[in-house]
Amino acid sequence: MATRSIKEVAQLARVSVGTVSNVLNRPEIVSPATRERVFDAIRELGFVRNEVARHLRVGRSRTVGLVVLDVSNPFFVDVAQGAEAVADEHDTMVVLCNSAGDPGRERRHLDQLEQHRVLGVLITPVEQDNPWLAEMAGRGTPVVLVDSPATGPRCSVAVDDRMGGRLAGDHLLERGHRRVVFAGGPPSVRQVADRHAGVAEAVAAGAAELLTCTAPALTVAGGRAIGERVAGLPAGERPTAAFCANDMMALGFLQAMAAHGLRVPDDLAIVGYDDIDFAAAAAVPLSSVRQPRQLLGRAAVDLLLDEVADPGQHRHRQVIFQPDLVVRESSAPHRTL
């Protein structure tokens, strides 16, 4: 079927092209009877609005780009749901892009989003000081960092991850543990570094011992690989507790303990981070440092739309949320060591 034009809709509805445009963009200024005639014509002709052409006329789309580190991590799915809820209230769509922790892939996503004239970009960057983000903002595309505090003149929403690490460490020490392993990903990832710093502070203050192990990525496979290394240590040298940089790693670590016949928490306690839904549903329900996942997404879109609405009066803000610890069976009171 041939593509129908707005002019054909106007002719069938016996109105001007301008009236059809008003029905599509500002329906409140058109009388109900006229609106109904235009909608009848649209349905009869099968007219579909050309959003690309409209974006070229107005200069921007009604789309927000959300670039995340790992779309397979439920944490980012929850962030996206929060962002989408607010965007939907403002007749705006969220497009989700997965950098997979690859700077080159992240750059390609940013190029594409800018070429499509998105309203702005929400991003958890692969690298904290990414000059491309400042260049985008300089060309008029607002950028808000998500789950990452801003170091320059831009908005951000984040969680105090250093405090989160401290909460996990204090909890394990209070349970009597004196040998703790931190299972993390690349230390270049800001969240990993901050969570490690927090647990290291707690362990040092408690005169305990911290073993640090890293994996290439914050995934179930990464946690399982570190768990295999820990399980293979002699019993007298093995840590009695693990703090994992996220819940995906904690789930993999838990799998490794089960495979080696080690009991959680009797032989080794585990605390994760993020408190995704899978944490409570694990074979041994996981203790986890909870982040307000959907609230991060909601707050990020609020900041972005505020800048879009009035860039001259907008003031960049850095919003920091506080984490809290959810204690479950995986770190229940430990036997006397």
Tab-separated table of C-alpha atoms in Angstrom:
chain	number	residue	atom	x	y	z
A	1	MET	CA	0.000	0.000	0.000
A	2	ALA	CA	1.301	3.480	-0.882
A	3	THR	CA	2.244	5.805	1.948
A	4	ARG	CA	-0.501	8.334	2.612
A	5	SER	CA	0.294	12.010	3.110
A	6	ILE	CA	-1.004	14.585	5.553
A	7	LYS	CA	-2.424	16.468	2.547
A	8	GLU	CA	-4.631	13.482	1.657
A	9	VAL	CA	-5.881	13.338	5.259
A	10	ALA	CA	-6.786	17.036	5.067
A	11	GLN	CA	-8.650	16.586	1.789
A	12	LEU	CA	-10.683	13.628	3.072
A	13	ALA	CA	-11.528	15.388	6.341
A	14	ARG	CA	-12.319	18.647	4.500
A	15	VAL	CA	-9.914	20.688	6.636
A	16	SER	CA	-6.612	22.453	6.074
A	17	VAL	CA	-3.213	20.776	6.387
A	18	GLY	CA	-2.579	23.106	9.335
A	19	THR	CA	-5.649	21.749	11.128
A	20	VAL	CA	-4.432	18.161	10.685
A	21	SER	CA	-1.061	19.223	12.074
A	22	ASN	CA	-2.788	20.774	15.083
A	23	VAL	CA	-4.786	17.586	15.700
A	24	LEU	CA	-1.544	15.589	15.713
A	25	ASN	CA	0.511	18.012	17.787
A	26	ARG	CA	-1.881	20.276	19.722
A	27	PRO	CA	-5.268	18.530	19.741
A	28	GLU	CA	-6.572	20.646	22.622
A	29	ILE	CA	-6.912	23.698	20.360
A	30	VAL	CA	-9.128	21.872	17.829
A	31	SER	CA	-12.861	21.379	18.341
A	32	PRO	CA	-13.967	17.814	19.219
A	33	ALA	CA	-16.053	17.489	16.058
A	34	THR	CA	-13.144	18.506	13.811
A	35	ARG	CA	-10.741	16.238	15.679
A	36	GLU	CA	-13.088	13.309	15.130
A	37	ARG	CA	-13.301	13.989	11.358
A	38	VAL	CA	-9.516	14.078	11.135
A	39	PHE	CA	-9.140	10.853	13.124
A	40	ASP	CA	-11.744	9.168	10.925
A	41	ALA	CA	-9.759	10.189	7.843
A	42	ILE	CA	-6.515	8.923	9.388
A	43	ARG	CA	-8.077	5.543	10.121
A	44	GLU	CA	-9.700	5.253	6.676
A	45	LEU	CA	-6.475	6.099	4.819
A	46	GLY	CA	-4.164	4.181	7.143
A	47	PHE	CA	-2.067	7.315	7.588
A	48	VAL	CA	1.098	6.851	9.679
A	49	ARG	CA	2.876	9.898	10.991
A	50	ASN	CA	6.448	10.403	9.721
A	51	GLU	CA	8.314	11.001	12.963
A	52	VAL	CA	11.698	11.333	11.235
A	53	ALA	CA	10.476	14.261	9.149
A	54	ARG	CA	8.891	15.819	12.213
A	55	HIS	CA	12.138	15.551	14.144
A	56	LEU	CA	13.996	17.300	11.353
A	57	ARG	CA	11.513	20.179	11.520
A	58	VAL	CA	11.547	20.660	15.296
A	59	GLY	CA	15.257	19.845	15.731
A	60	ARG	CA	14.865	17.102	18.367
A	61	SER	CA	13.065	13.794	18.757
A	62	ARG	CA	10.985	12.760	21.757
A	63	THR	CA	13.546	10.079	22.533
A	64	VAL	CA	16.058	9.647	25.351
A	65	GLY	CA	19.047	7.349	24.962
A	66	LEU	CA	20.026	5.129	27.898
A	67	VAL	CA	23.475	3.522	27.567
A	68	VAL	CA	24.251	0.842	30.173
A	69	LEU	CA	27.255	-1.344	30.932
A	70	ASP	CA	25.508	-4.724	30.828
A	71	VAL	CA	21.934	-5.203	29.663
A	72	SER	CA	21.962	-8.787	31.008
A	73	ASN	CA	22.299	-7.447	34.565
A	74	PRO	CA	18.820	-7.029	36.107
A	75	PHE	CA	20.108	-3.942	37.946
A	76	PHE	CA	20.171	-2.001	34.670
A	77	VAL	CA	16.786	-3.392	33.628
A	78	ASP	CA	15.309	-1.926	36.820
A	79	VAL	CA	17.061	1.415	36.181
A	80	ALA	CA	15.572	1.414	32.670
A	81	GLN	CA	12.078	0.732	34.030
A	82	GLY	CA	12.352	3.723	36.351
A	83	ALA	CA	13.576	5.932	33.518
A	84	GLU	CA	10.815	4.752	31.201
A	85	ALA	CA	8.107	5.429	33.793
A	86	VAL	CA	9.006	9.127	34.003
A	87	ALA	CA	9.697	9.488	30.279
A	88	ASP	CA	6.280	8.022	29.456
A	89	GLU	CA	4.624	10.676	31.618
A	90	HIS	CA	6.204	13.269	29.300
A	91	ASP	CA	5.324	11.563	25.994
A	92	THR	CA	8.952	10.524	25.581
A	93	MET	CA	10.476	7.168	24.679
A	94	VAL	CA	13.618	5.563	26.146
A	95	VAL	CA	15.963	3.698	23.791
A	96	LEU	CA	18.201	1.195	25.604
A	97	CYS	CA	21.760	0.643	24.358
A	98	ASN	CA	24.252	-1.889	25.716
A	99	SER	CA	27.932	-0.906	25.729
A	100	ALA	CA	28.924	-4.310	27.202
A	101	GLY	CA	31.794	-2.514	28.918
A	102	ASP	CA	33.427	-1.794	25.534
A	103	PRO	CA	34.532	1.858	25.022
A	104	GLY	CA	34.398	1.513	21.236
A	105	ARG	CA	30.888	0.129	21.294
A	106	GLU	CA	29.847	2.852	23.721
A	107	ARG	CA	31.189	5.514	21.352
A	108	ARG	CA	29.272	4.034	18.418
A	109	HIS	CA	26.040	4.105	20.427
A	110	LEU	CA	26.628	7.734	21.359
A	111	ASP	CA	27.300	8.638	17.718
A	112	GLN	CA	24.056	6.982	16.618
A	113	LEU	CA	21.996	8.613	19.369
A	114	GLU	CA	23.358	12.054	18.528
A	115	GLN	CA	22.708	11.527	14.807
A	116	HIS	CA	19.093	10.647	15.652
A	117	ARG	CA	18.805	13.941	17.528
A	118	VAL	CA	17.732	12.482	20.844
A	119	LEU	CA	16.583	14.840	23.564
A	120	GLY	CA	19.516	13.717	25.673
A	121	VAL	CA	21.556	10.780	26.912
A	122	LEU	CA	21.571	8.896	30.202
A	123	ILE	CA	24.721	6.816	30.575
A	124	THR	CA	26.681	4.611	32.926
A	125	PRO	CA	30.047	5.222	31.270
A	126	VAL	CA	32.701	2.584	30.720
A	127	GLU	CA	35.339	5.140	31.693
A	128	GLN	CA	34.666	7.857	34.228
A	129	ASP	CA	36.384	10.693	32.352
A	130	ASN	CA	35.055	10.213	28.841
A	131	PRO	CA	35.788	13.397	26.826
A	132	TRP	CA	33.154	12.467	24.233
A	133	LEU	CA	30.402	13.134	26.764
A	134	ALA	CA	31.589	16.709	27.275
A	135	GLU	CA	31.777	17.189	23.505
A	136	MET	CA	28.198	15.954	23.092
A	137	ALA	CA	26.963	18.328	25.770
A	138	GLY	CA	28.877	21.160	24.091
A	139	ARG	CA	27.009	20.459	20.862
A	140	GLY	CA	23.675	20.722	22.654
A	141	THR	CA	22.860	17.132	23.672
A	142	PRO	CA	22.373	17.026	27.463
A	143	VAL	CA	24.096	14.161	29.289
A	144	VAL	CA	23.225	12.732	32.722
A	145	LEU	CA	25.461	10.134	34.364
A	146	VAL	CA	23.631	7.198	35.953
A	147	ASP	CA	25.102	5.165	38.816
A	148	SER	CA	28.218	7.277	38.467
A	149	PRO	CA	28.979	10.640	40.129
A	150	ALA	CA	29.911	13.498	37.819
A	151	THR	CA	33.388	14.983	37.951
A	152	GLY	CA	32.592	17.813	35.552
A	153	PRO	CA	29.760	20.281	34.878
A	154	ARG	CA	26.900	17.849	34.279
A	155	CYS	CA	24.098	16.163	36.184
A	156	SER	CA	24.464	12.750	37.764
A	157	VAL	CA	22.614	10.268	39.950
A	158	ALA	CA	24.589	7.735	41.951
A	159	VAL	CA	24.749	5.715	45.142
A	160	ASP	CA	27.429	6.102	47.817
A	161	ASP	CA	29.207	2.861	46.898
A	162	ARG	CA	32.010	3.431	49.378
A	163	MET	CA	29.396	3.457	52.121
A	164	GLY	CA	27.860	0.316	50.598
A	165	GLY	CA	31.179	-1.496	50.844
A	166	ARG	CA	31.573	-0.313	54.405
A	167	LEU	CA	28.109	-1.646	55.306
A	168	ALA	CA	28.979	-5.076	53.909
A	169	GLY	CA	32.340	-5.175	55.675
A	170	ASP	CA	30.970	-4.046	59.039
A	171	HIS	CA	28.215	-6.644	58.811
A	172	LEU	CA	30.635	-9.509	58.166
A	173	LEU	CA	32.950	-8.423	60.960
A	174	GLU	CA	30.014	-8.193	63.348
A	175	ARG	CA	29.242	-11.807	62.431
A	176	GLY	CA	32.714	-12.778	63.644
A	177	HIS	CA	34.564	-13.090	60.330
A	178	ARG	CA	38.237	-12.143	60.229
A	179	ARG	CA	39.207	-13.404	56.762
A	180	VAL	CA	37.169	-11.783	53.995
A	181	VAL	CA	37.535	-11.980	50.214
A	182	PHE	CA	36.400	-9.191	47.904
A	183	ALA	CA	35.220	-10.618	44.578
A	184	GLY	CA	35.267	-7.785	42.063
A	185	GLY	CA	35.684	-6.855	38.441
A	186	PRO	CA	38.134	-4.503	36.765
A	187	PRO	CA	39.326	-1.894	39.306
A	188	SER	CA	39.059	0.731	36.539
A	189	VAL	CA	35.272	0.533	36.987
A	190	ARG	CA	34.440	3.284	39.467
A	191	GLN	CA	31.764	1.282	41.272
A	192	VAL	CA	34.151	-1.632	41.830
A	193	ALA	CA	36.880	0.644	43.161
A	194	ASP	CA	34.538	2.423	45.569
A	195	ARG	CA	32.968	-0.776	46.908
A	196	HIS	CA	36.427	-2.254	47.412
A	197	ALA	CA	37.599	0.881	49.226
A	198	GLY	CA	34.597	0.708	51.555
A	199	VAL	CA	35.057	-2.918	52.561
A	200	ALA	CA	38.818	-2.369	52.921
A	201	GLU	CA	38.161	0.455	55.397
A	202	ALA	CA	35.867	-1.770	57.452
A	203	VAL	CA	38.283	-4.707	57.467
A	204	ALA	CA	41.223	-2.500	58.404
A	205	ALA	CA	39.268	-0.915	61.242
A	206	GLY	CA	38.410	-4.394	62.529
A	207	ALA	CA	42.021	-5.610	62.315
A	208	ALA	CA	40.896	-8.348	59.926
A	209	GLU	CA	42.362	-9.698	56.675
A	210	LEU	CA	41.115	-8.857	53.173
A	211	LEU	CA	41.907	-10.906	50.077
A	212	THR	CA	41.114	-9.165	46.780
A	213	CYS	CA	40.269	-11.195	43.665
A	214	THR	CA	39.173	-9.786	40.318
A	215	ALA	CA	37.489	-11.136	37.202
A	216	PRO	CA	37.327	-9.610	33.702
A	217	ALA	CA	33.629	-8.757	34.095
A	218	LEU	CA	30.961	-8.392	36.781
A	219	THR	CA	29.097	-11.516	35.709
A	220	VAL	CA	27.932	-14.851	37.081
A	221	ALA	CA	30.860	-16.493	35.277
A	222	GLY	CA	33.266	-14.027	36.877
A	223	GLY	CA	31.926	-14.737	40.348
A	224	ARG	CA	32.023	-18.474	39.729
A	225	ALA	CA	35.688	-18.287	38.624
A	226	ILE	CA	36.697	-16.414	41.781
A	227	GLY	CA	34.637	-18.828	43.881
A	228	GLU	CA	36.538	-21.749	42.348
A	229	ARG	CA	39.844	-20.159	43.346
A	230	VAL	CA	38.673	-19.525	46.894
A	231	ALA	CA	37.188	-23.004	47.297
A	232	GLY	CA	40.511	-24.505	46.222
A	233	LEU	CA	42.443	-22.880	49.067
A	234	PRO	CA	43.411	-24.999	52.103
A	235	ALA	CA	40.713	-24.846	54.777
A	236	GLY	CA	43.017	-23.048	57.198
A	237	GLU	CA	43.768	-20.291	54.657
A	238	ARG	CA	40.380	-19.991	53.068
A	239	PRO	CA	38.358	-16.814	53.780
A	240	THR	CA	35.204	-17.414	55.789
A	241	ALA	CA	33.232	-14.644	54.097
A	242	ALA	CA	32.945	-13.025	50.671
A	243	PHE	CA	31.755	-9.597	49.598
A	244	CYS	CA	30.920	-9.594	45.897
A	245	ALA	CA	30.879	-6.404	43.821
A	246	ASN	CA	27.393	-7.196	42.528
A	247	ASP	CA	24.699	-9.836	42.882
A	248	MET	CA	25.513	-11.499	39.568
A	249	MET	CA	28.993	-12.279	40.872
A	250	ALA	CA	27.526	-13.361	44.213
A	251	LEU	CA	25.266	-15.867	42.448
A	252	GLY	CA	28.249	-17.314	40.580
A	253	PHE	CA	30.260	-17.449	43.803
A	254	LEU	CA	27.386	-19.310	45.467
A	255	GLN	CA	27.353	-21.824	42.600
A	256	ALA	CA	31.067	-22.520	43.107
A	257	MET	CA	30.590	-23.114	46.829
A	258	ALA	CA	27.804	-25.613	46.144
A	259	ALA	CA	29.900	-27.391	43.516
A	260	HIS	CA	32.708	-27.873	46.065
A	261	GLY	CA	30.409	-29.023	48.851
A	262	LEU	CA	30.961	-25.896	50.945
A	263	ARG	CA	27.981	-24.764	52.986
A	264	VAL	CA	26.738	-21.163	52.891
A	265	PRO	CA	26.897	-19.558	55.399
A	266	ASP	CA	28.428	-22.208	57.703
A	267	ASP	CA	31.640	-22.659	55.719
A	268	LEU	CA	31.591	-19.305	53.929
A	269	ALA	CA	29.182	-16.362	54.172
A	270	ILE	CA	28.330	-14.254	51.113
A	271	VAL	CA	27.121	-10.655	50.683
A	272	GLY	CA	26.282	-9.258	47.249
A	273	TYR	CA	25.454	-5.793	45.936
A	274	ASP	CA	22.386	-4.281	44.180
A	275	ASP	CA	19.680	-6.519	45.747
A	276	ILE	CA	18.238	-7.610	42.418
A	277	ASP	CA	15.159	-9.841	42.574
A	278	PHE	CA	17.270	-12.942	41.985
A	279	ALA	CA	19.139	-12.307	45.257
A	280	ALA	CA	16.144	-13.199	47.411
A	281	ALA	CA	15.222	-16.107	45.107
A	282	ALA	CA	18.664	-17.805	45.167
A	283	ALA	CA	19.060	-21.367	46.503
A	284	VAL	CA	20.497	-19.711	49.604
A	285	PRO	CA	18.840	-16.261	49.758
A	286	LEU	CA	21.588	-13.685	49.401
A	287	SER	CA	22.322	-10.826	51.733
A	288	SER	CA	22.895	-7.772	49.577
A	289	VAL	CA	23.567	-4.046	49.682
A	290	ARG	CA	20.422	-2.540	48.208
A	291	GLN	CA	20.467	0.294	45.690
A	292	PRO	CA	17.294	2.259	44.796
A	293	ARG	CA	17.461	0.975	41.230
A	294	GLN	CA	14.261	2.385	39.732
A	295	LEU	CA	14.702	5.629	41.635
A	296	LEU	CA	18.071	6.130	39.933
A	297	GLY	CA	16.377	5.935	36.532
A	298	ARG	CA	13.490	8.178	37.547
A	299	ALA	CA	15.777	10.851	39.007
A	300	ALA	CA	18.023	10.795	35.934
A	301	VAL	CA	15.139	11.479	33.529
A	302	ASP	CA	13.834	14.255	35.793
A	303	LEU	CA	17.232	15.976	35.664
A	304	LEU	CA	17.503	15.552	31.903
A	305	LEU	CA	14.024	16.894	31.131
A	306	ASP	CA	14.615	19.852	33.448
A	307	GLU	CA	17.678	20.770	31.401
A	308	VAL	CA	15.833	20.270	28.112
A	309	ALA	CA	12.917	22.461	29.254
A	310	ASP	CA	15.062	25.454	30.219
A	311	PRO	CA	18.778	25.048	29.488
A	312	GLY	CA	19.461	28.699	30.352
A	313	GLN	CA	18.133	28.441	33.910
A	314	HIS	CA	19.082	24.814	34.521
A	315	ARG	CA	21.645	24.144	37.235
A	316	HIS	CA	23.557	20.885	37.163
A	317	ARG	CA	23.001	18.696	40.221
A	318	GLN	CA	24.727	15.617	41.560
A	319	VAL	CA	22.219	13.451	43.414
A	320	ILE	CA	23.679	10.855	45.798
A	321	PHE	CA	21.474	8.142	47.277
A	322	GLN	CA	22.394	6.122	50.348
A	323	PRO	CA	22.452	2.301	50.191
A	324	ASP	CA	21.193	-0.042	52.874
A	325	LEU	CA	21.996	-3.646	53.757
A	326	VAL	CA	19.425	-6.416	53.401
A	327	VAL	CA	20.431	-9.408	55.550
A	328	ARG	CA	19.340	-12.866	54.439
A	329	GLU	CA	20.407	-16.461	54.995
A	330	SER	CA	23.723	-16.262	53.109
A	331	SER	CA	25.345	-14.279	55.923
A	332	ALA	CA	23.382	-15.563	58.931
A	333	PRO	CA	25.236	-15.730	62.288
A	334	HIS	CA	28.457	-17.697	61.817
A	335	ARG	CA	29.875	-20.384	64.001
A	336	THR	CA	32.693	-19.441	66.406
A	337	LEU	CA	35.926	-19.191	64.444
